[in-house]
Amino acid sequence: MSKKIKERYDELKKQIAYHANKYYNEDAPEISDFEYDMLMLELRNIELQNPEFVTNDSPTQVIVASGAPDKHFSEVRHEIPMQSLQDVFNTADVVGFVERIEKEVQNPSYVVEAKIDGLSVTLEYVKGKFVRGSTRGDGLVGEDVTINLNTIKSIPKILKDEIDIIVRGEVYLPRAFFEKINEEREVMGEKLFANPRNAAAGSLRQLNPEITAQRNLDIFIFNIQKSDSVKFASHYESLKFAEEQGFKISPYLKRCSNVEEVLDSINEISEVRGDLEFDIDGAVVKVDNLAQREEIGTTTKVPKWAVAYKYPPEKKETILKDIVVQVGRTGAITPVAILEPIRVAGSVISKTTLHNEDFIKEKGLKIGDHVLIQKAGDVIPEVCDVLVDKRDGSEKDFEMPRTCPVCGSEAAREDGEAVIRCTGIECPAMLFRNIVHFASRDAMDIEGLGPAMVEMLLNNNLVKNIADIYELKFDDLVTLERMGEKSANNLLSAIEKSKENPLENLINAFGIRHIGLKSAKILAKNYKTLDELMNATYVELCTINEIGATMAESLIKFFESEQTKDLIKKLRNLGLNFESNVQTIEDNRFEGMTFVLTGTLPTLSRNEASEIIESFGGKVSSSVSKKTTYVLAGEDAGSKLDKALSLNINVIDEDTFKKMVD
């Protein structure tokens, strides 16, 4: 039995390490917070019963890093360690905590706060001025993210008093902005953030502070780490002082004198958490008196004077009335559960995504089933269980459609993917995303035709397909909001200019699955006209270097579509260039060579350098390997440079590169 327990213990350590890395370092969790907490709880219970198993690297013995330091940010050694909290999952554990405290100190009082689910940071002030901010890291060393924290409006840059102070807070992303960001990422075909916490973490660790500023991050201060000039008797008093200085403090802050008041406060927070504009994942119970905290002490990982009560996901039973499908802007056809309305975690749920057909099969869902609903992370409603024993035989199976419900085009599921997508380039559901991509820099490069303008054109019914872009008139544009005569003329000029773009840009602009700009360039080198490419056979395409079977199949399907044929006919009549201007390589000095670009070059953009390399028969790769011939490095070269040096690959700068070209 002991052997099986030890095997389970070792497996738990591996699982926790894996999921901690996905959560903290990659901002891409694969399981819910509750599931992660249950793994930790199981591990802790095994250690209590088998203390001989415990090693120094156990997740219960070390502080889990909330984001491994990124070398793009300077390291900050915290003057006061940023400890984590001991989690508890039931009221009995809260009662046990209070009873232990009352044995150690006389007449303790407590503070109960909402536990904000965000990214912990330290803010440092000198003479009342904000001088530095850092992430928690491993609790001892974090990252200097001052430039990004400066974009958060609720962080005061100058305090009321000229004091030296260090405070700790939780950076979070309000739910409304989280939903907006994910909508924008879906439009652009980017991976969605799993929850607001991970979106906040990804935003705060951006290398470009302008992106951070656009994310509308916010912060609550929950502790004064150090203050030499002002002394406090209690935690509650210190937070009220922080509020006077201009900080936003924890929104739910209540003093309690006994265990009954503590439990009542925890329940009060639970009742309102679904109505808050931000995520919380529990309630924190702390000893209020700071002198008593010193007496109680801490472990190397957690303070002994506080615990974090984690709320279990609230589950409610309802009926799955129907399953419908909706087509997203990327063409993904997603099944949606229509539910008998039920209130869960503070809000009424009447529908929720079922993700894809694999999810429906795994759950064994049928229309008419009694199901349990919960909010993953208290935000996104999901079907978590099917109550099979309540079936009466009237339930119906569901099948995903094989044609797009919006435009009737084929709905295809490619190997290795769980999503079924519409393949129609003129599908109204995908029109916004398709036009945005068509006009983007690496496609038709129509300056002024960004997402906001496309949205405006669609809302005013000025475009109903991609070809309509080229039939826009001055009188149509000049009447639009914030569109003056000059802006209208500039946009029309950019549209007209795009007709002359190389064939490779047009191929990329079509947004064909698996075909990007690099593949488009290869195709434009091998086919003189778009018509030749359209008539290419599968076997023919597969013989082209770097055009694999998946790409070839995607091209064939795309050009066979009636919607594609219709669009190409319209674009031909509108005068777009369908001919390749790629010159036959006469000087192939870089033939057989592979270049990797990293950092910022003094005068050349990456695209310009890549075009030069390819014009001389060379290849440009995104990753360094033993097959790499040269790494062309500029300022702020990153990990690619390090790897090149470790593999003894030739590293050159722009001057050396230009001499090779000249």
XYZ file of C-alpha atoms in Angstrom:
662
model
C 0.000 0.000 0.000
C 2.850 2.354 0.938
C 4.398 1.854 -2.516
C 1.163 2.879 -4.260
C 0.852 5.943 -2.032
C 4.455 6.932 -2.782
C 3.823 6.525 -6.524
C 0.738 8.724 -6.249
C 2.713 11.266 -4.223
C 5.466 11.480 -6.863
C 2.863 11.745 -9.624
C 1.109 14.583 -7.785
C 4.378 16.522 -7.497
C 4.897 16.210 -11.264
C 1.319 17.239 -12.045
C 1.449 20.253 -9.745
C 4.794 21.397 -11.187
C 3.416 21.069 -14.725
C 0.197 22.965 -14.014
C 2.015 25.635 -11.966
C 4.258 26.312 -14.954
C 1.245 26.526 -17.308
C -0.505 28.891 -14.898
C 2.298 31.168 -13.709
C 4.870 31.164 -16.514
C 2.848 30.550 -19.662
C -0.408 32.229 -18.558
C -2.187 29.277 -20.190
C -3.796 27.086 -17.487
C -5.214 23.721 -18.509
C -7.221 23.044 -15.335
C -9.372 25.234 -13.079
C -8.044 26.848 -9.897
C -10.270 24.518 -7.897
C -8.818 21.410 -9.584
C -5.281 22.699 -8.908
C -6.156 23.390 -5.277
C -7.517 19.852 -4.899
C -4.229 18.401 -6.198
C -2.347 20.464 -3.617
C -4.743 19.396 -0.877
C -4.292 15.724 -1.767
C -0.510 16.168 -1.713
C -0.629 17.918 1.665
C -2.785 15.170 3.176
C -0.390 12.464 1.964
C 2.504 14.357 3.559
C 0.664 14.671 6.869
C 0.179 10.908 6.979
C 3.614 10.086 5.522
C 6.093 12.772 6.681
C 9.002 10.625 5.482
C 7.940 11.395 1.877
C 8.480 15.150 2.224
C 11.444 16.580 0.322
C 12.730 20.133 0.024
C 11.401 20.465 -3.515
C 7.797 19.609 -2.565
C 5.262 22.280 -3.631
C 4.226 22.473 0.032
C 7.768 23.445 1.065
C 8.678 26.033 -1.573
C 7.091 29.221 -2.817
C 5.613 28.630 -6.261
C 6.941 31.332 -8.560
C 4.210 33.563 -9.982
C 6.043 34.008 -13.243
C 9.677 32.971 -13.749
C 11.812 36.085 -14.229
C 11.919 37.196 -17.838
C 15.378 38.353 -18.869
C 13.821 41.334 -20.637
C 13.010 42.729 -17.170
C 15.584 43.569 -14.500
C 15.545 41.443 -11.360
C 14.366 42.986 -8.093
C 15.303 41.456 -4.742
C 12.391 42.142 -2.415
C 13.327 43.949 0.767
C 10.371 42.225 2.455
C 9.695 38.680 1.123
C 6.363 38.326 -0.687
C 4.970 35.215 0.943
C 1.974 33.176 -0.170
C -0.943 32.137 2.067
C -2.012 28.803 3.501
C -5.203 27.703 1.695
C -8.150 26.126 3.516
C -11.261 24.707 1.880
C -13.917 24.315 4.560
C -15.285 26.154 7.571
C -13.886 23.528 9.958
C -10.368 24.577 8.883
C -11.247 28.245 9.496
C -12.523 27.362 12.959
C -9.322 25.381 13.587
C -7.223 28.394 12.529
C -9.056 30.731 14.921
C -8.804 28.233 17.784
C -5.042 27.902 17.232
C -4.588 31.695 17.205
C -6.579 32.082 20.420
C -4.252 29.617 22.146
C -1.180 31.609 21.109
C -2.241 35.216 21.832
C -4.777 36.907 24.103
C -7.982 38.500 22.772
C -7.064 38.502 19.076
C -9.177 40.318 16.511
C -9.273 39.533 12.830
C -9.677 41.215 9.460
C -11.533 39.442 6.654
C -10.864 40.621 3.081
C -11.961 39.561 -0.382
C -9.134 37.628 -2.056
C -8.638 39.336 -5.414
C -7.648 36.898 -8.162
C -4.876 38.746 -9.937
C -1.117 39.219 -10.032
C 0.687 40.235 -6.847
C 3.082 43.209 -7.057
C 5.141 45.436 -4.774
C 5.126 49.241 -5.166
C 7.981 51.319 -3.709
C 7.748 55.038 -2.859
C 10.513 57.446 -1.864
C 9.435 60.768 -0.373
C 5.950 60.089 -1.649
C 6.960 59.404 -5.257
C 6.472 56.073 -7.023
C 9.963 54.849 -7.941
C 9.688 51.127 -8.651
C 7.229 48.267 -8.994
C 7.929 44.561 -9.241
C 6.231 41.189 -9.616
C 6.293 38.574 -6.860
C 8.489 36.105 -8.739
C 9.597 33.404 -6.293
C 8.796 35.610 -3.305
C 12.402 36.719 -2.904
C 13.265 37.924 -6.414
C 10.799 39.375 -8.919
C 10.805 41.431 -12.123
C 11.006 45.202 -12.463
C 7.795 46.116 -14.321
C 7.718 49.788 -13.302
C 7.211 51.012 -16.866
C 4.079 48.881 -17.222
C 2.725 49.638 -13.740
C 2.963 53.334 -14.609
C 0.184 52.764 -17.154
C -2.295 51.750 -14.396
C -4.270 54.903 -13.580
C -5.262 53.812 -10.067
C -1.625 53.595 -8.940
C -0.861 57.022 -7.425
C 2.364 58.460 -8.788
C 2.627 60.935 -5.889
C 1.212 60.261 -2.420
C -0.486 62.731 -0.097
C 2.542 62.764 2.233
C 6.265 62.721 1.430
C 6.911 59.318 2.989
C 9.052 56.287 2.236
C 6.760 53.295 1.969
C 6.500 49.873 0.320
C 3.040 48.439 -0.340
C 1.779 45.192 -1.802
C -1.220 44.921 -4.083
C -3.047 42.736 -6.574
C -3.173 43.810 -10.214
C -6.351 42.597 -11.866
C -8.332 42.931 -15.075
C -12.013 43.892 -14.727
C -14.321 41.285 -16.240
C -15.767 43.673 -18.845
C -12.306 44.420 -20.272
C -11.401 40.719 -20.125
C -14.381 39.897 -22.330
C -13.518 42.732 -24.734
C -9.889 41.612 -25.064
C -10.922 38.030 -25.788
C -13.406 39.226 -28.420
C -10.599 41.152 -30.145
C -8.218 38.177 -29.923
C -10.882 35.911 -31.416
C -11.322 38.300 -34.349
C -7.600 38.203 -35.062
C -7.457 34.413 -34.702
C -5.277 34.621 -31.582
C -5.437 32.229 -28.629
C -7.947 33.372 -26.011
C -6.960 34.110 -22.408
C -8.276 31.433 -20.041
C -9.408 33.897 -17.368
C -8.925 37.513 -16.216
C -6.004 36.589 -13.952
C -3.959 35.182 -16.808
C -4.887 38.102 -19.031
C -3.670 40.483 -16.297
C -0.397 38.566 -15.922
C 0.197 38.542 -19.670
C -0.596 42.246 -19.888
C 1.687 43.298 -17.027
C 4.655 41.397 -18.495
C 4.325 42.930 -21.955
C 7.541 44.277 -23.457
C 5.541 47.115 -25.040
C 3.944 49.347 -22.344
C 1.506 50.731 -24.929
C -0.137 47.298 -25.085
C -0.317 47.206 -21.276
C -1.963 50.637 -21.273
C -4.655 49.411 -23.672
C -5.615 46.547 -21.342
C -7.155 48.811 -18.631
C -5.558 47.018 -15.685
C -6.481 48.025 -12.142
C -5.116 47.345 -8.656
C -6.127 46.966 -5.018
C -3.580 47.436 -2.218
C -3.886 44.839 0.540
C -0.781 45.293 2.694
C 1.844 47.807 3.786
C 5.101 45.895 3.571
C 7.320 48.540 5.142
C 6.951 52.075 6.493
C 9.756 53.529 8.590
C 8.226 56.991 9.021
C 4.709 55.907 10.055
C 3.937 53.198 12.615
C 0.695 51.242 12.912
C -0.870 49.131 15.636
C -3.152 47.141 13.348
C -3.513 45.937 9.783
C -6.920 47.625 9.485
C -5.424 50.961 10.566
C -2.557 50.598 8.048
C -4.933 50.011 5.126
C -7.069 53.005 6.063
C -3.876 55.083 6.090
C -3.006 53.719 2.645
C -6.435 54.781 1.417
C -5.821 58.319 2.710
C -2.550 58.405 0.741
C -4.417 57.725 -2.518
C -4.357 53.930 -2.861
C -7.381 51.806 -3.728
C -7.634 49.287 -0.916
C -9.324 45.904 -0.737
C -13.025 46.547 -1.475
C -14.302 44.277 1.288
C -12.561 44.866 4.603
C -14.204 43.903 7.878
C -12.964 43.647 11.465
C -14.115 40.589 13.426
C -13.710 39.729 17.104
C -14.652 36.030 17.071
C -15.052 32.991 14.852
C -18.783 33.555 14.291
C -18.139 37.030 12.846
C -15.316 35.645 10.705
C -17.581 32.974 9.196
C -20.387 35.506 8.656
C -17.970 37.774 6.751
C -16.804 34.891 4.568
C -20.437 34.115 3.731
C -21.200 37.785 2.984
C -18.375 37.905 0.444
C -19.607 34.649 -1.099
C -23.073 36.108 -1.622
C -21.844 39.170 -3.542
C -18.888 37.716 -5.476
C -20.948 37.016 -8.594
C -21.978 40.686 -8.800
C -18.464 42.126 -8.550
C -16.723 43.651 -11.569
C -13.568 41.680 -10.794
C -12.659 38.090 -9.912
C -12.150 36.841 -6.387
C -11.241 33.272 -5.517
C -11.753 33.351 -1.786
C -11.603 35.325 1.452
C -8.486 36.051 3.490
C -8.596 35.880 7.292
C -5.773 37.724 9.076
C -4.855 38.548 12.646
C -5.345 42.312 12.873
C -2.891 43.268 15.631
C 0.593 43.658 14.129
C 2.420 42.976 17.415
C 0.499 39.724 17.782
C 1.529 38.792 14.250
C 5.178 39.130 15.275
C 4.503 36.874 18.251
C 2.758 34.213 16.120
C 5.481 34.263 13.431
C 5.809 32.718 9.975
C 7.189 29.652 8.229
C 9.603 29.932 5.300
C 6.634 29.814 2.943
C 3.536 31.238 4.669
C 2.630 33.485 7.613
C 1.070 31.558 10.514
C -1.259 34.479 11.298
C -3.375 34.236 8.119
C -5.269 31.752 5.955
C -7.019 31.996 2.585
C -10.439 30.364 2.481
C -11.041 29.165 -1.105
C -14.652 29.047 -2.244
C -15.738 25.802 -3.883
C -17.381 26.202 -7.321
C -21.138 26.584 -6.862
C -23.019 23.939 -8.851
C -26.692 24.154 -9.802
C -28.971 21.721 -11.621
C -30.904 22.769 -14.722
C -32.170 21.356 -18.040
C -30.340 21.395 -21.378
C -33.276 22.558 -23.510
C -31.456 22.688 -26.851
C -28.079 22.865 -28.574
C -27.606 25.476 -31.295
C -24.496 26.477 -33.234
C -22.981 29.885 -33.838
C -20.293 30.933 -36.306
C -17.510 33.068 -34.885
C -15.503 35.662 -36.731
C -12.712 33.166 -37.363
C -15.169 30.726 -38.935
C -15.242 28.433 -35.908
C -18.637 26.754 -35.591
C -19.331 26.402 -31.882
C -22.154 24.470 -30.206
C -24.013 26.453 -27.553
C -26.190 25.011 -24.788
C -29.609 26.634 -24.329
C -30.478 26.147 -20.659
C -33.466 26.512 -18.393
C -32.371 29.801 -16.714
C -30.652 29.224 -13.385
C -28.850 31.581 -10.965
C -25.227 30.542 -10.364
C -22.600 32.505 -8.407
C -24.604 35.717 -8.532
C -25.859 35.788 -12.122
C -28.591 34.132 -14.186
C -27.265 31.621 -16.737
C -29.423 30.741 -19.752
C -26.769 29.571 -22.221
C -23.136 28.540 -22.333
C -20.594 27.276 -24.834
C -20.102 23.545 -25.308
C -16.742 24.205 -27.006
C -16.753 21.541 -29.750
C -18.211 18.165 -30.718
C -15.517 16.274 -28.760
C -16.658 17.994 -25.559
C -20.270 16.941 -26.193
C -19.201 13.333 -26.801
C -16.930 13.217 -23.754
C -19.729 14.496 -21.501
C -22.293 12.253 -23.221
C -24.673 15.215 -23.570
C -28.157 14.854 -25.029
C -30.785 17.516 -25.644
C -33.218 17.334 -22.719
C -30.623 16.178 -20.169
C -30.577 17.336 -16.553
C -27.123 18.896 -16.094
C -25.036 20.572 -13.402
C -23.748 24.081 -14.170
C -20.858 25.866 -12.511
C -18.823 28.980 -13.232
C -15.223 28.139 -14.055
C -13.153 30.565 -12.017
C -16.434 32.231 -11.016
C -16.578 33.809 -14.480
C -17.384 31.495 -17.368
C -20.422 29.200 -16.991
C -19.867 25.591 -18.006
C -21.632 22.244 -18.027
C -19.692 20.107 -15.549
C -21.848 16.977 -15.153
C -24.744 15.102 -16.751
C -27.345 13.516 -14.432
C -27.820 10.332 -16.435
C -30.086 8.733 -13.828
C -32.721 11.418 -14.487
C -33.188 10.519 -18.163
C -36.677 9.387 -19.189
C -36.002 8.375 -22.804
C -37.165 11.626 -24.402
C -33.594 12.968 -24.716
C -32.157 13.439 -28.216
C -28.630 13.101 -29.624
C -26.966 16.128 -31.233
C -24.828 16.169 -34.352
C -22.617 19.006 -35.526
C -23.562 20.401 -38.953
C -21.284 19.648 -41.921
C -22.210 22.863 -43.709
C -22.025 26.418 -42.398
C -25.442 27.464 -41.017
C -24.822 31.039 -42.179
C -23.558 30.699 -45.764
C -23.944 27.014 -46.621
C -20.264 26.423 -47.380
C -18.557 23.218 -46.333
C -17.782 22.985 -42.621
C -14.432 21.227 -42.275
C -12.535 19.743 -39.359
C -8.848 19.344 -40.026
C -6.588 16.672 -38.584
C -5.346 17.504 -35.114
C -8.041 20.124 -34.459
C -11.204 19.898 -32.385
C -12.866 22.880 -34.068
C -15.103 22.689 -37.146
C -14.777 25.757 -39.385
C -16.674 27.368 -42.215
C -14.547 27.398 -45.388
C -16.388 30.207 -47.204
C -14.372 33.368 -47.795
C -17.549 35.433 -48.263
C -19.388 34.074 -45.216
C -21.137 37.063 -43.552
C -20.234 35.755 -40.090
C -16.525 35.978 -40.920
C -16.643 39.143 -43.006
C -15.169 41.456 -40.364
C -12.183 39.220 -39.661
C -11.614 38.489 -43.369
C -11.575 42.167 -44.345
C -9.292 43.115 -41.436
C -6.841 40.416 -42.519
C -7.185 41.306 -46.224
C -6.235 44.929 -45.503
C -3.437 44.160 -43.007
C 0.204 45.108 -43.558
C 1.457 41.702 -44.709
C -1.543 41.301 -47.008
C -2.897 44.148 -49.182
C -1.446 46.791 -46.817
C -4.345 49.253 -47.086
C -3.394 52.035 -44.691
C -6.381 53.420 -42.805
C -8.495 50.288 -43.172
C -8.003 48.956 -39.657
C -10.506 47.153 -37.388
C -12.330 50.334 -36.313
C -12.843 51.506 -39.906
C -13.948 48.037 -41.044
C -16.472 47.954 -38.199
C -17.793 51.349 -39.292
C -18.113 50.296 -42.944
C -20.008 47.151 -41.965
C -22.308 49.000 -39.564
C -23.208 51.440 -42.337
C -23.756 48.630 -44.895
C -21.070 50.039 -47.188
C -19.370 46.684 -47.701
C -20.957 43.238 -47.882
C -17.926 41.359 -49.205
C -14.204 41.914 -49.687
C -14.584 43.146 -53.274
C -16.843 45.995 -52.103
C -13.745 47.673 -50.622
C -12.699 48.601 -54.157
C -16.072 50.141 -54.997
C -16.175 52.589 -52.085
C -16.889 56.181 -53.110
C -15.821 59.494 -51.633
C -19.432 60.423 -50.882
C -19.861 57.150 -48.958
C -16.836 57.768 -46.744
C -16.989 61.485 -46.044
C -20.315 61.174 -44.212
C -18.921 58.679 -41.690
C -18.179 59.731 -38.114
C -14.705 61.302 -37.680
C -14.030 60.880 -41.408
C -13.087 64.198 -43.010
C -12.365 64.879 -46.676
C -8.621 64.358 -46.263
C -9.051 61.021 -44.460
C -11.550 59.846 -47.078
C -9.191 60.713 -49.939
C -6.239 59.071 -48.165
C -8.170 55.840 -47.694
C -9.355 55.770 -51.303
C -5.771 56.370 -52.472
C -4.492 53.510 -50.298
C -7.200 51.206 -51.665
C -6.350 52.111 -55.254
C -2.626 51.703 -54.643
C -3.177 48.203 -53.222
C -4.399 46.981 -56.631
C -0.769 47.005 -57.785
C 0.522 44.863 -54.916
C 2.565 41.739 -55.753
C 0.743 38.446 -56.219
C 2.236 37.114 -52.971
C 0.367 39.803 -51.007
C -2.933 38.877 -52.642
C -2.404 35.163 -51.937
C -1.700 35.949 -48.288
C -4.674 38.342 -48.159
C -7.088 35.529 -49.000
C -6.443 34.082 -45.541
C -6.162 30.504 -46.806
C -5.728 28.025 -43.954
C -2.046 27.146 -43.346
C -0.863 29.679 -45.971
C 0.975 32.686 -44.557
C 3.175 35.335 -46.168
C 6.207 33.049 -46.399
C 4.203 30.332 -48.175
C 2.585 32.955 -50.399
C 6.036 34.131 -51.511
C 7.039 30.570 -52.370
C 3.866 30.111 -54.422
C 4.388 33.429 -56.232
C 7.893 32.272 -57.193
C 6.558 29.052 -58.672
C 3.487 30.389 -60.499
C 3.508 33.397 -62.801
C -0.183 34.177 -62.370
C -3.029 33.535 -59.971
C -4.770 31.538 -62.705
C -1.811 29.154 -62.911
C -1.941 28.675 -59.153
C -5.705 28.080 -59.242
C -5.223 25.346 -61.841
C -2.341 23.652 -60.009
C -2.900 20.027 -59.026
C -2.382 18.529 -55.599
C 0.590 16.474 -56.822
C 2.135 19.542 -58.449
C 1.860 21.595 -55.268
C 3.358 18.836 -53.134
C 6.515 18.833 -55.265
C 7.266 22.449 -54.291
C 9.866 22.723 -51.538
C 8.250 23.849 -48.235
C 4.690 23.331 -49.514
C 3.514 20.203 -47.721
C 0.486 17.967 -48.151
C -1.640 19.931 -45.646
C -0.948 23.225 -47.448
C -1.602 21.667 -50.849
C -4.929 20.227 -49.717
C -5.942 23.572 -48.195
C -5.135 25.403 -51.449
C -7.113 22.947 -53.583
C -10.180 23.216 -51.322
C -9.978 27.000 -51.240
C -9.849 27.463 -55.019
C -12.599 24.868 -55.587
C -15.054 26.896 -53.484
C -17.758 28.760 -55.419
C -17.399 31.699 -53.036
C -13.679 31.904 -53.851
C -14.367 31.788 -57.596
C -16.952 34.555 -57.221
C -14.567 36.781 -55.235
C -11.670 36.270 -57.665
C -13.945 37.132 -60.614
C -14.957 40.383 -58.906
C -11.362 41.304 -58.029
C -10.250 40.590 -61.608
C -12.925 42.948 -62.974
C -11.857 45.597 -60.454
C -8.299 45.582 -61.783
C -6.224 43.903 -59.078
C -2.837 42.516 -60.058
C -2.929 38.759 -60.596
C 0.616 38.397 -61.938
C 3.807 37.558 -60.107
C 6.637 40.080 -60.242
C 9.146 37.763 -58.554
C 12.334 37.798 -60.568
C 14.254 34.632 -61.347
C 17.255 34.428 -59.044
C 20.430 35.123 -61.004
C 22.712 35.567 -58.001
C 22.170 32.672 -55.609
C 25.081 33.348 -53.270
C 22.966 32.377 -50.231
C 21.679 29.140 -51.718
C 21.698 26.362 -49.110
C 22.120 28.883 -46.272
C 19.637 29.448 -43.448
C 19.504 32.781 -41.592
C 17.833 33.600 -38.282
C 17.073 37.231 -37.416
C 16.997 38.506 -33.834
C 16.958 41.923 -32.200
C 16.560 45.335 -33.856
C 18.850 46.126 -36.796
C 20.187 49.719 -37.168
C 18.709 50.470 -40.623
C 16.962 47.374 -41.968
C 13.577 46.073 -40.884
C 13.217 42.315 -40.491
C 11.064 42.171 -43.608
C 13.684 44.049 -45.632
C 16.501 41.812 -44.413
C 14.412 38.696 -45.110
C 13.631 39.849 -48.655
C 17.349 40.425 -49.350
C 18.243 36.949 -48.072
C 15.503 35.285 -50.110
C 16.373 37.282 -53.229
C 19.815 35.627 -53.153
C 18.367 32.133 -52.708
C 18.690 31.888 -48.925
C 16.118 30.851 -46.347
C 14.931 32.672 -43.242
C 13.988 30.592 -40.208
C 12.311 31.624 -36.962
C 14.358 29.319 -34.740
C 18.036 28.522 -34.215
C 19.236 24.961 -34.773
C 22.411 23.140 -35.813
C 21.301 23.670 -39.425
C 21.399 27.468 -39.026
C 24.171 29.089 -41.100
C 24.098 32.639 -39.703
C 22.310 34.528 -36.957
C 21.873 38.169 -37.962
C 21.709 39.968 -34.603
C 20.754 43.522 -33.738
C 20.193 45.482 -30.550
C 18.374 43.673 -27.700
C 18.970 40.266 -29.269
C 17.296 37.641 -27.105
C 17.437 33.916 -26.472
C 18.148 33.160 -30.138
C 21.543 34.840 -29.777
C 22.300 32.854 -26.626
C 21.419 29.603 -28.371
C 23.533 30.520 -31.408
C 26.564 31.127 -29.202
C 26.014 27.834 -27.364
C 25.916 25.993 -30.728
C 28.947 27.885 -32.117
C 26.890 29.303 -35.001
C 28.238 32.328 -36.861
C 26.727 35.558 -35.497
C 26.877 38.611 -37.744
C 25.752 42.219 -37.434
C 24.126 44.415 -40.072
C 27.439 45.847 -41.352
C 28.826 42.347 -41.960
C 25.571 41.325 -43.631
C 25.682 44.332 -45.980
C 29.254 43.496 -46.959
C 28.135 39.947 -47.774
C 25.395 41.395 -49.979
C 27.546 44.070 -51.653
